[in-house]
């Protein structure tokens, strides 16, 4: 496993290089940064001075090499909106997004595991039909609609929870629930499918034939192996939650990375966009490596060749 982890860490380098090239190209095709940074009353001389200061008068390959050199030092440029270095601004917002993503994952896991297991054990019954129907409905509801409805019910009508912002646990409940509903619906269906496949395996029938209690057969033998695809989807969804909570963070004014990205894109603050994309890409790569490690812990039979 140590060799595999070492090789995986080395793969981070080419992945980030590809990401850097994509970001470098996208930033330059989305518009002239000089025109975005200067007011409309700026003169041609002002434009020329800023173009030279930013190094935009140099060949593209020279600009890219300098961009990589600066990125390796954690310098993705200065945000013209905030007047600060972009990377510290992104890292400052990252804990809020982590908090929201972890809370949504915990909520989804607590809801999806029992529902998925019950649905598999009670397959083709009325209980299975109800759980499957709720999963479809939960997956179909858009996040922005769910968030607005929750605000209207629990904040406006009942006055139980705050409308927006980040603070105590009460501020976290509504946005975490909004993110977690769709994820729990997806995980419920995945757990059901995985458990149905495992419950038909020979070793499960053998365990039952030995007179082992059904709760032990389900909990110890079937559920642990059924967690492997769940770990996969949780890993993928967690990384997508970190970078993709744009709508939820905007609806609830949650001061995370998603809200920062929305503002940066709307104001063409490309330094923020560059730093955020790099941070998200790094999180995705590391998360995938950790997922493979968890696979090995759940099932020692898995080998890394």
CSV table of C-alpha atoms in Angstrom, one decimal, residues 3-292:
chain,number,residue,atom,x,y,z
A,3,UNK,CA,4.2,1.9,-2.8
A,4,UNK,CA,0.7,2.6,-4.2
A,5,UNK,CA,0.3,5.7,-2.1
A,6,UNK,CA,3.7,7.0,-3.2
A,7,UNK,CA,2.9,6.5,-6.9
A,8,UNK,CA,-0.5,8.1,-6.4
A,9,UNK,CA,1.1,11.2,-4.8
A,10,UNK,CA,3.5,11.4,-7.8
A,11,UNK,CA,0.4,11.5,-10.1
A,12,UNK,CA,-0.7,14.7,-8.4
A,13,UNK,CA,2.0,16.6,-10.3
A,14,UNK,CA,0.8,15.9,-13.9
A,15,UNK,CA,-2.8,16.3,-12.8
A,16,UNK,CA,-2.2,19.8,-11.4
A,17,UNK,CA,-0.1,20.7,-14.5
A,18,UNK,CA,-3.1,19.8,-16.7
A,19,UNK,CA,-5.4,21.8,-14.4
A,20,UNK,CA,-3.0,24.8,-14.5
A,21,UNK,CA,-2.9,24.7,-18.3
A,22,UNK,CA,-6.7,24.6,-18.5
A,23,UNK,CA,-7.1,27.5,-16.0
A,24,UNK,CA,-4.4,29.5,-17.8
A,25,UNK,CA,-6.2,29.2,-21.1
A,26,UNK,CA,-9.7,29.8,-19.7
A,27,UNK,CA,-8.6,33.0,-17.9
A,28,UNK,CA,-7.3,34.4,-21.2
A,29,UNK,CA,-10.3,33.5,-23.3
A,30,UNK,CA,-12.9,34.9,-20.9
A,31,UNK,CA,-11.9,38.5,-21.6
A,32,UNK,CA,-9.2,41.1,-21.4
A,33,UNK,CA,-8.1,41.3,-17.7
A,34,UNK,CA,-6.7,44.8,-18.3
A,35,UNK,CA,-10.1,46.0,-19.5
A,36,UNK,CA,-11.8,44.3,-16.5
A,37,UNK,CA,-9.5,45.9,-14.0
A,38,UNK,CA,-9.3,49.4,-15.3
A,39,UNK,CA,-12.2,51.9,-15.3
A,40,UNK,CA,-13.9,53.0,-18.5
A,41,UNK,CA,-12.1,56.4,-18.3
A,42,UNK,CA,-8.6,54.8,-18.4
A,43,UNK,CA,-6.4,56.0,-21.1
A,44,UNK,CA,-4.4,54.0,-23.6
A,45,UNK,CA,-1.2,54.8,-21.6
A,46,UNK,CA,-2.9,53.4,-18.5
A,47,UNK,CA,-3.7,50.2,-20.3
A,48,UNK,CA,-0.2,49.8,-21.6
A,49,UNK,CA,1.3,50.3,-18.2
A,50,UNK,CA,-1.0,47.7,-16.6
A,51,UNK,CA,-0.5,45.3,-19.5
A,52,UNK,CA,3.3,45.5,-19.0
A,53,UNK,CA,3.0,45.2,-15.2
A,54,UNK,CA,0.9,42.0,-15.5
A,55,UNK,CA,3.3,40.6,-18.1
A,56,UNK,CA,0.5,40.3,-20.7
A,57,UNK,CA,2.8,41.8,-23.4
A,58,UNK,CA,5.0,38.7,-23.3
A,59,UNK,CA,4.6,35.5,-25.4
A,60,UNK,CA,2.0,33.0,-24.0
A,61,UNK,CA,4.6,30.4,-23.2
A,62,UNK,CA,6.5,32.9,-21.1
A,63,UNK,CA,3.4,33.9,-19.3
A,64,UNK,CA,2.6,30.2,-18.6
A,65,UNK,CA,6.0,29.5,-17.2
A,66,UNK,CA,5.8,32.5,-14.9
A,67,UNK,CA,2.3,31.5,-14.0
A,68,UNK,CA,3.5,28.0,-12.9
A,69,UNK,CA,6.4,29.5,-11.0
A,70,UNK,CA,4.1,31.8,-9.1
A,71,UNK,CA,1.6,29.0,-8.5
A,72,UNK,CA,4.3,26.8,-6.9
A,73,UNK,CA,4.9,29.6,-4.5
A,74,UNK,CA,1.2,29.9,-3.7
A,75,UNK,CA,0.9,33.2,-5.7
A,76,UNK,CA,-2.2,33.1,-7.9
A,77,UNK,CA,-2.4,36.8,-8.3
A,78,UNK,CA,-4.1,39.7,-6.4
A,79,UNK,CA,-7.8,40.0,-6.3
A,80,UNK,CA,-8.7,43.4,-7.7
A,81,UNK,CA,-12.1,43.2,-5.9
A,82,UNK,CA,-10.6,42.6,-2.4
A,83,UNK,CA,-7.1,44.0,-3.0
A,84,UNK,CA,-5.5,40.9,-1.4
A,85,UNK,CA,-3.7,37.8,-2.5
A,86,UNK,CA,-6.1,35.3,-3.9
A,87,UNK,CA,-5.0,32.1,-2.2
A,88,UNK,CA,-5.4,33.3,1.4
A,89,UNK,CA,-8.9,34.5,0.6
A,90,UNK,CA,-9.7,31.1,-0.8
A,91,UNK,CA,-8.2,29.3,2.2
A,92,UNK,CA,-10.1,31.6,4.5
A,93,UNK,CA,-13.4,30.5,3.0
A,94,UNK,CA,-12.5,26.8,2.8
A,95,UNK,CA,-13.3,25.8,6.4
A,96,UNK,CA,-16.9,27.1,6.1
A,97,UNK,CA,-17.4,24.9,3.0
A,98,UNK,CA,-15.8,21.9,4.7
A,99,UNK,CA,-18.1,22.4,7.7
A,100,UNK,CA,-21.2,22.5,5.4
A,101,UNK,CA,-20.0,19.5,3.3
A,102,UNK,CA,-19.2,17.4,6.4
A,103,UNK,CA,-22.6,18.2,8.0
A,104,UNK,CA,-24.4,17.3,4.8
A,105,UNK,CA,-22.5,14.0,4.5
A,106,UNK,CA,-23.3,13.1,8.1
A,107,UNK,CA,-26.9,13.8,7.6
A,108,UNK,CA,-27.0,11.9,4.4
A,109,UNK,CA,-25.2,8.9,5.9
A,110,UNK,CA,-27.5,8.8,9.0
A,111,UNK,CA,-30.6,8.8,6.8
A,112,UNK,CA,-29.4,6.7,3.9
A,113,UNK,CA,-27.8,3.7,5.7
A,114,UNK,CA,-30.9,2.5,7.7
A,115,UNK,CA,-33.3,3.2,4.8
A,116,UNK,CA,-31.1,1.5,2.2
A,117,UNK,CA,-30.6,-1.6,4.4
A,118,UNK,CA,-34.3,-1.8,5.3
A,119,UNK,CA,-35.3,-1.4,1.6
A,120,UNK,CA,-32.9,-4.2,0.6
A,121,UNK,CA,-34.1,-6.6,3.4
A,122,UNK,CA,-37.7,-5.8,2.7
A,123,UNK,CA,-37.4,-5.9,-1.1
A,124,UNK,CA,-40.6,-5.9,-3.2
A,125,UNK,CA,-42.7,-5.0,-0.2
A,126,UNK,CA,-44.7,-1.9,0.6
A,127,UNK,CA,-41.9,-0.6,2.8
A,128,UNK,CA,-39.5,-1.0,-0.1
A,129,UNK,CA,-41.9,0.9,-2.4
A,130,UNK,CA,-42.2,3.8,0.0
A,131,UNK,CA,-38.5,4.2,0.6
A,132,UNK,CA,-37.7,3.9,-3.2
A,133,UNK,CA,-40.4,6.5,-3.9
A,134,UNK,CA,-39.0,8.9,-1.3
A,135,UNK,CA,-35.5,8.4,-2.8
A,136,UNK,CA,-36.8,9.4,-6.3
A,137,UNK,CA,-38.5,12.5,-4.9
A,138,UNK,CA,-35.5,13.5,-2.9
A,139,UNK,CA,-33.2,13.2,-5.9
A,140,UNK,CA,-35.6,15.1,-8.1
A,141,UNK,CA,-36.0,18.2,-5.9
A,142,UNK,CA,-33.6,21.0,-6.9
A,143,UNK,CA,-31.4,22.4,-4.2
A,144,UNK,CA,-32.4,26.0,-4.7
A,145,UNK,CA,-36.1,25.2,-4.4
A,146,UNK,CA,-35.5,23.0,-1.4
A,147,UNK,CA,-33.6,25.8,0.3
A,148,UNK,CA,-36.2,28.4,-0.4
A,149,UNK,CA,-39.0,26.2,0.9
A,150,UNK,CA,-37.1,25.5,4.1
A,151,UNK,CA,-36.5,29.2,4.7
A,152,UNK,CA,-40.2,30.0,4.1
A,153,UNK,CA,-41.3,27.2,6.5
A,154,UNK,CA,-38.7,27.2,9.4
A,155,UNK,CA,-37.5,30.8,9.2
A,156,UNK,CA,-40.3,33.0,7.9
A,157,UNK,CA,-43.4,31.1,9.1
A,158,UNK,CA,-42.2,29.3,12.2
A,159,UNK,CA,-39.3,31.6,13.2
A,160,UNK,CA,-37.3,28.6,14.5
A,161,UNK,CA,-34.1,28.9,12.5
A,162,UNK,CA,-32.0,31.8,11.1
A,163,UNK,CA,-32.4,32.7,7.4
A,164,UNK,CA,-28.8,33.0,6.5
A,165,UNK,CA,-25.2,33.4,7.7
A,166,UNK,CA,-22.8,31.2,9.6
A,167,UNK,CA,-22.8,31.0,13.3
A,168,UNK,CA,-23.9,28.2,15.7
A,169,UNK,CA,-25.5,24.9,15.0
A,170,UNK,CA,-28.9,26.5,14.2
A,171,UNK,CA,-27.3,28.3,11.2
A,172,UNK,CA,-26.0,25.0,9.9
A,173,UNK,CA,-29.2,23.0,10.0
A,174,UNK,CA,-31.1,24.3,7.0
A,175,UNK,CA,-28.2,24.5,4.4
A,176,UNK,CA,-26.9,21.0,5.6
A,177,UNK,CA,-30.3,19.6,5.2
A,178,UNK,CA,-30.7,21.2,1.8
A,179,UNK,CA,-27.4,19.6,0.5
A,180,UNK,CA,-28.0,16.3,2.3
A,181,UNK,CA,-31.5,15.5,1.0
A,182,UNK,CA,-30.4,14.8,-2.6
A,183,UNK,CA,-27.2,13.0,-1.5
A,184,UNK,CA,-29.1,10.8,1.0
A,185,UNK,CA,-31.6,9.8,-1.8
A,186,UNK,CA,-28.7,8.8,-4.0
A,187,UNK,CA,-26.9,6.9,-1.3
A,188,UNK,CA,-30.1,5.1,-0.2
A,189,UNK,CA,-30.6,3.7,-3.7
A,190,UNK,CA,-27.0,2.7,-4.0
A,191,UNK,CA,-27.0,1.0,-0.6
A,192,UNK,CA,-30.1,-0.9,-1.5
A,193,UNK,CA,-28.6,-2.1,-4.8
A,194,UNK,CA,-25.3,-3.1,-3.2
A,195,UNK,CA,-27.0,-4.9,-0.4
A,196,UNK,CA,-29.3,-6.8,-2.7
A,197,UNK,CA,-26.3,-8.1,-4.7
A,198,UNK,CA,-24.5,-9.2,-1.5
A,199,UNK,CA,-27.5,-10.8,0.1
A,200,UNK,CA,-27.6,-13.2,-2.8
A,201,UNK,CA,-24.0,-14.3,-2.4
A,202,UNK,CA,-23.1,-17.9,-1.3
A,203,UNK,CA,-21.3,-16.8,1.9
A,204,UNK,CA,-24.5,-15.1,3.1
A,205,UNK,CA,-26.6,-18.2,2.5
A,206,UNK,CA,-23.9,-20.2,4.3
A,207,UNK,CA,-24.0,-17.9,7.3
A,208,UNK,CA,-27.8,-18.2,7.4
A,209,UNK,CA,-27.6,-22.0,7.1
A,210,UNK,CA,-25.4,-22.1,10.2
A,211,UNK,CA,-28.2,-20.5,12.3
A,212,UNK,CA,-26.5,-17.2,12.7
A,213,UNK,CA,-28.9,-14.5,13.8
A,214,UNK,CA,-30.2,-12.4,10.9
A,215,UNK,CA,-29.2,-9.1,12.4
A,216,UNK,CA,-25.6,-10.4,12.6
A,217,UNK,CA,-25.7,-11.7,9.0
A,218,UNK,CA,-26.9,-8.3,7.8
A,219,UNK,CA,-24.8,-6.1,10.0
A,220,UNK,CA,-21.5,-7.9,10.1
A,221,UNK,CA,-21.3,-9.9,6.9
A,222,UNK,CA,-23.4,-8.1,4.4
A,223,UNK,CA,-23.3,-4.4,5.4
A,224,UNK,CA,-19.5,-4.1,5.6
A,225,UNK,CA,-19.0,-5.3,2.1
A,226,UNK,CA,-21.9,-3.2,0.9
A,227,UNK,CA,-20.1,-0.1,2.1
A,228,UNK,CA,-17.4,-0.2,-0.6
A,229,UNK,CA,-19.6,1.5,-3.4
A,230,UNK,CA,-20.9,3.8,-0.7
A,231,UNK,CA,-17.4,5.0,0.1
A,232,UNK,CA,-16.9,5.7,-3.6
A,233,UNK,CA,-20.0,7.8,-3.9
A,234,UNK,CA,-19.3,9.6,-0.6
A,235,UNK,CA,-15.8,10.5,-1.8
A,236,UNK,CA,-17.0,11.8,-5.1
A,237,UNK,CA,-19.9,13.7,-3.6
A,238,UNK,CA,-17.7,15.2,-0.8
A,239,UNK,CA,-15.3,16.8,-3.3
A,240,UNK,CA,-18.2,18.0,-5.4
A,241,UNK,CA,-19.9,19.5,-2.3
A,242,UNK,CA,-16.7,21.4,-1.6
A,243,UNK,CA,-16.6,23.1,-5.0
A,244,UNK,CA,-20.2,22.8,-6.0
A,245,UNK,CA,-22.2,24.3,-3.1
A,246,UNK,CA,-22.6,27.5,-5.2
A,247,UNK,CA,-26.4,27.5,-5.1
A,248,UNK,CA,-26.9,26.5,-1.5
A,249,UNK,CA,-24.3,28.9,-0.2
A,250,UNK,CA,-25.8,31.7,-2.2
A,251,UNK,CA,-29.3,31.0,-1.1
A,252,UNK,CA,-28.3,30.9,2.6
A,253,UNK,CA,-25.6,33.5,2.3
A,254,UNK,CA,-23.1,30.9,3.7
A,255,UNK,CA,-19.6,32.5,3.6
A,256,UNK,CA,-17.9,29.5,2.0
A,257,UNK,CA,-15.9,28.9,-1.1
A,258,UNK,CA,-18.9,28.4,-3.3
A,259,UNK,CA,-20.2,31.9,-2.6
A,260,UNK,CA,-16.8,33.4,-3.1
A,261,UNK,CA,-16.6,31.7,-6.5
A,262,UNK,CA,-20.0,33.0,-7.6
A,263,UNK,CA,-18.9,36.6,-6.7
A,264,UNK,CA,-15.5,36.1,-8.4
A,265,UNK,CA,-17.1,34.8,-11.6
A,266,UNK,CA,-19.7,37.6,-11.7
A,267,UNK,CA,-17.0,40.3,-11.2
A,268,UNK,CA,-14.4,38.5,-13.5
A,269,UNK,CA,-12.0,38.3,-10.5
A,270,UNK,CA,-9.8,35.6,-12.2
A,271,UNK,CA,-7.2,35.5,-9.5
A,272,UNK,CA,-9.8,34.1,-7.1
A,273,UNK,CA,-11.1,31.7,-9.8
A,274,UNK,CA,-7.5,30.4,-10.4
A,275,UNK,CA,-6.8,29.8,-6.8
A,276,UNK,CA,-10.1,28.2,-6.1
A,277,UNK,CA,-9.8,25.8,-9.0
A,278,UNK,CA,-6.4,24.7,-7.9
A,279,UNK,CA,-7.5,24.1,-4.3
A,280,UNK,CA,-10.5,22.1,-5.4
A,281,UNK,CA,-8.4,20.0,-7.8
A,282,UNK,CA,-5.9,19.2,-5.1
A,283,UNK,CA,-8.7,18.2,-2.7
A,284,UNK,CA,-10.2,15.9,-5.4
A,285,UNK,CA,-6.9,14.1,-6.0
A,286,UNK,CA,-6.1,13.7,-2.3
A,287,UNK,CA,-9.7,12.5,-1.7
A,288,UNK,CA,-9.4,9.8,-4.3
A,289,UNK,CA,-6.1,8.5,-2.8
A,290,UNK,CA,-7.8,8.3,0.7
A,291,UNK,CA,-10.7,6.5,-0.8
A,292,UNK,CA,-8.5,3.8,-2.2
